[in-house]
mmCIF file of C-alpha atoms in Angstrom:
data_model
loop_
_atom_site.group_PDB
_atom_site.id
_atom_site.type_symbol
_atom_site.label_atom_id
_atom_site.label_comp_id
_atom_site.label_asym_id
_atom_site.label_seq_id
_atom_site.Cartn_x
_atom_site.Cartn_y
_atom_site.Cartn_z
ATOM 1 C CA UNK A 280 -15.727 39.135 4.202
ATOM 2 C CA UNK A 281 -14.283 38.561 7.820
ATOM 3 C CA UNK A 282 -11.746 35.810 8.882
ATOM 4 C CA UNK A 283 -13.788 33.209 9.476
ATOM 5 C CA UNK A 284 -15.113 33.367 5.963
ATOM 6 C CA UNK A 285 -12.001 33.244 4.372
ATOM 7 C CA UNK A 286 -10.718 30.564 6.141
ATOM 8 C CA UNK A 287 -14.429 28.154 5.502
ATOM 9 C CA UNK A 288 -13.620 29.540 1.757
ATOM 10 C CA UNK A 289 -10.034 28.110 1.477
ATOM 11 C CA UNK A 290 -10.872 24.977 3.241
ATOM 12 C CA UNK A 291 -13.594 24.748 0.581
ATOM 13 C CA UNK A 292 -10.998 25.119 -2.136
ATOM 14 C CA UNK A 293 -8.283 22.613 -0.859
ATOM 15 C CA UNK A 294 -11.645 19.407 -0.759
ATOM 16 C CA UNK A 295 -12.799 20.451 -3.640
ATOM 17 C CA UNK A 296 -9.112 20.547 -5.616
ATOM 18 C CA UNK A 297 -8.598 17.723 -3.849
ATOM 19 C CA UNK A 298 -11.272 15.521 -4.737
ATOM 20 C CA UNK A 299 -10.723 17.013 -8.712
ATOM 21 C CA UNK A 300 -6.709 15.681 -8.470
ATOM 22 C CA UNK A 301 -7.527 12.525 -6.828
ATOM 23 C CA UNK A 302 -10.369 12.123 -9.707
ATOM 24 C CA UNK A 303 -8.205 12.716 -12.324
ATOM 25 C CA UNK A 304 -5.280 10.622 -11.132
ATOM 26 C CA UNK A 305 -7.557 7.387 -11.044
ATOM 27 C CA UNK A 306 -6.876 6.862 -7.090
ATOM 28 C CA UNK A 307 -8.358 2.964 -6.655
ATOM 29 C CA UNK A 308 -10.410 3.857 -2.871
ATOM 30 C CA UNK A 309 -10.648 0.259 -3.010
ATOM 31 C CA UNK A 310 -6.717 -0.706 -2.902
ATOM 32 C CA UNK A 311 -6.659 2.162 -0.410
ATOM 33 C CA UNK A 312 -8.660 0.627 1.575
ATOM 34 C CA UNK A 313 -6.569 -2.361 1.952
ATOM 35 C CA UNK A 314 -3.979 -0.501 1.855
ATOM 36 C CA UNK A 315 -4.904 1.385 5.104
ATOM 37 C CA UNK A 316 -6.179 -1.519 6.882
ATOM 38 C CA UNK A 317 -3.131 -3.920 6.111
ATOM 39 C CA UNK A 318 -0.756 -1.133 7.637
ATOM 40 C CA UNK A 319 -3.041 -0.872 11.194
ATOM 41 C CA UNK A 320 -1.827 -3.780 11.826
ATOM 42 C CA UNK A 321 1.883 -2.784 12.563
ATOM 43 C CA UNK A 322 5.355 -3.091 11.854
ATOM 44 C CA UNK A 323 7.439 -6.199 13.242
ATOM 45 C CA UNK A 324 10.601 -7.301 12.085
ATOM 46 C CA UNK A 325 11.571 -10.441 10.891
ATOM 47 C CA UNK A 326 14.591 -9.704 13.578
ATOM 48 C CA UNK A 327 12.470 -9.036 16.341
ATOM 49 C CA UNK A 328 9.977 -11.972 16.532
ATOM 50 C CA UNK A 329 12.440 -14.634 15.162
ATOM 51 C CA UNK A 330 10.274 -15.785 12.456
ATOM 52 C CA UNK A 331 11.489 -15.345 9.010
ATOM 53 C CA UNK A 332 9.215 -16.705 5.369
ATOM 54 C CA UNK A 333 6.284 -14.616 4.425
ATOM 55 C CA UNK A 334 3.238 -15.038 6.899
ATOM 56 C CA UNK A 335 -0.430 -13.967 6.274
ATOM 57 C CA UNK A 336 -1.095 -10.594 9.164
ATOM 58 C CA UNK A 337 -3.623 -9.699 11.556
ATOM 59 C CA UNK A 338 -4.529 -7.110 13.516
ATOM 60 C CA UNK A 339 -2.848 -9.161 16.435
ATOM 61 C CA UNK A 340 -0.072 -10.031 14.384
ATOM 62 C CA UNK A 341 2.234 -7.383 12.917
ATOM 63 C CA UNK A 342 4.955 -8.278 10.161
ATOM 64 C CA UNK A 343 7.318 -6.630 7.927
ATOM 65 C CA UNK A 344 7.311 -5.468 4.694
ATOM 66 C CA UNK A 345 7.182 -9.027 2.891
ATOM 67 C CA UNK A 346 4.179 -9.923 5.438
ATOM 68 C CA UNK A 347 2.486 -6.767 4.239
ATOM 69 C CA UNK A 348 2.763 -7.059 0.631
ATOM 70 C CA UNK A 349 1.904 -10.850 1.232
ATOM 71 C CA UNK A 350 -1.267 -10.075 3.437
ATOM 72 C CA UNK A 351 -2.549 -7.327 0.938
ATOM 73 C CA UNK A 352 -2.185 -9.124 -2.219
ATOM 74 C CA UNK A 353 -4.221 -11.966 -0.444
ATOM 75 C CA UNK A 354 -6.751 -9.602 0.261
ATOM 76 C CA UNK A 355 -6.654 -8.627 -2.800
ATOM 77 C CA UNK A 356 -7.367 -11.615 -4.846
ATOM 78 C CA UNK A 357 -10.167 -12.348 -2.413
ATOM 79 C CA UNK A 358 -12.266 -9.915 -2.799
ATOM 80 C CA UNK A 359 -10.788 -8.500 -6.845
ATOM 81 C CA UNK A 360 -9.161 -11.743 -7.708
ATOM 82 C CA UNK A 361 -9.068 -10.015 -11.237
ATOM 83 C CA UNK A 362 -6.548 -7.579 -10.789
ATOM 84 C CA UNK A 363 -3.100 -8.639 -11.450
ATOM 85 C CA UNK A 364 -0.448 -7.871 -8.523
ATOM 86 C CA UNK A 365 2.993 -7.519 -8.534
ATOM 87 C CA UNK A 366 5.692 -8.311 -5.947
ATOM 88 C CA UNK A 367 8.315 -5.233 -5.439
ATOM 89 C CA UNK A 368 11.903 -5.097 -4.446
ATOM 90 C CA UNK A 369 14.373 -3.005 -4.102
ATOM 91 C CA UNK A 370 17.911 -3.897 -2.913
ATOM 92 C CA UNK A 371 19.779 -2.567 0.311
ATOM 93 C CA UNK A 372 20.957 1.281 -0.752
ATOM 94 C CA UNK A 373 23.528 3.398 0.935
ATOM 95 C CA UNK A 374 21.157 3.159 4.088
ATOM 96 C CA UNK A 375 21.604 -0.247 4.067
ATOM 97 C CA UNK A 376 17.931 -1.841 4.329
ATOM 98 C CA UNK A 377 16.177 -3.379 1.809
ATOM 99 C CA UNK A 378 12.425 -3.206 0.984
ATOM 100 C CA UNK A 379 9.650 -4.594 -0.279
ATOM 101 C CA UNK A 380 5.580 -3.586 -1.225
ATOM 102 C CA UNK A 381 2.786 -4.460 -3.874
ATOM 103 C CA UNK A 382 1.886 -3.460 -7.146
ATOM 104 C CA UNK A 383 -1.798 -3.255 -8.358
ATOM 105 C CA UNK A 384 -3.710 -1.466 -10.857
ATOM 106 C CA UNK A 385 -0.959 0.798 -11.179
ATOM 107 C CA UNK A 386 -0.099 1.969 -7.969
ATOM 108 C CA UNK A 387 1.800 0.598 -5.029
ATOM 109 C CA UNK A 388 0.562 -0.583 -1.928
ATOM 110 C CA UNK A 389 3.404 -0.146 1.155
ATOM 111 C CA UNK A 390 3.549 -0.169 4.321
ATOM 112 C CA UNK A 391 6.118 3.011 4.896
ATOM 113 C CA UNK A 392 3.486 5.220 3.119
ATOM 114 C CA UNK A 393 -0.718 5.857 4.196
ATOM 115 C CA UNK A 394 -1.165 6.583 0.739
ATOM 116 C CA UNK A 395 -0.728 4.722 -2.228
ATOM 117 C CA UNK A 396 1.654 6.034 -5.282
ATOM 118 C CA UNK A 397 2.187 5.412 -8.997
ATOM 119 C CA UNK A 398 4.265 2.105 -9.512
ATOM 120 C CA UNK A 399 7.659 3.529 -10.846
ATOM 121 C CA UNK A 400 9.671 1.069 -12.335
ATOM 122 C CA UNK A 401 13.032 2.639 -12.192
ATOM 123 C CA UNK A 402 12.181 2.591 -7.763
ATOM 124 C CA UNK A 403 12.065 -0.828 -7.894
ATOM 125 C CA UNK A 404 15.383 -3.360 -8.557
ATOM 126 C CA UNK A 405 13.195 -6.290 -8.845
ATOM 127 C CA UNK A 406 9.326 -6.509 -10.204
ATOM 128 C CA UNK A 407 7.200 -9.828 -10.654
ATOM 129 C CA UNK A 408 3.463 -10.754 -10.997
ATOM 130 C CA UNK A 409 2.343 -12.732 -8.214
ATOM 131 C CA UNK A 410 -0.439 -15.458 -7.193
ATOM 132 C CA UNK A 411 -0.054 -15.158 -3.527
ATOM 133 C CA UNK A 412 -0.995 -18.283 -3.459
ATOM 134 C CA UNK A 413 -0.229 -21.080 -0.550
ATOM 135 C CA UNK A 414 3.334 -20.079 1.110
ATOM 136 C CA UNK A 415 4.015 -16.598 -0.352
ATOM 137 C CA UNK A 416 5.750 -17.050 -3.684
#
């Protein structure tokens, strides 16, 4: 077996444990998807376009972390409107910033991570099921 072989063997491997993990874990492709597409649309602080409230995002109009959990858990009841979401918090550690994301089926939808997660309760100081409805809250 030369090189070349090896190497199409091991990338063969990695996709194929992959795919078994990501099976067996439960990964929701769908809340990726949101997920993903939500966080395209960019990061802008509340700070730096004098705005602040929760405001529903587009790809021509970034927001921060409020505006992202805001814009996917509208997305979310449009299209799923069954699945229960969650608004998380946690307060201002030692770094001194805050955050916030979204909680669905389990996992958490944020805009500091491509990927989604397991929802952890113990990350988050504050957890609450949310509408999204109207205005944000």
């Amino acid at each position: 077996m030369n090189v070349f072989q090896s190497v199409v063997l091991w990338v063969i491997f990695v996709v194929v444990v992959s795919f078994l993990m990501v099976g067996c874990t439960g990964y929701d492709y769908k809340l990726d998807t949101i997920n993903y597409k939500v966080n395209s649309y960019g990061y802008l602080s509340d700070y730096e376009h004098g705005e602040h409230g929760i405001k529903l995002m587009s790809p021509t109009q970034p927001g921060d972390c409020e505006d992202h959990a805001y814009t996917k858990c509208r997305m979310i009841k449009e299209q799923y409107p069954e699945i229960e979401t969650y608004f998380l918090s946690r307060k201002a550690g030692a770094g001194g910033v805050a955050h916030a994301a979204l909680a669905a089926n389990g996992f958490v939808l944020d805009n500091q991570s491509p990927l989604l997660y397991p929802y952890i309760k113990a990350d988050w100081s504050h957890s609450s099921y949310w509408l999204c409805l109207g205005d944000g809250f």
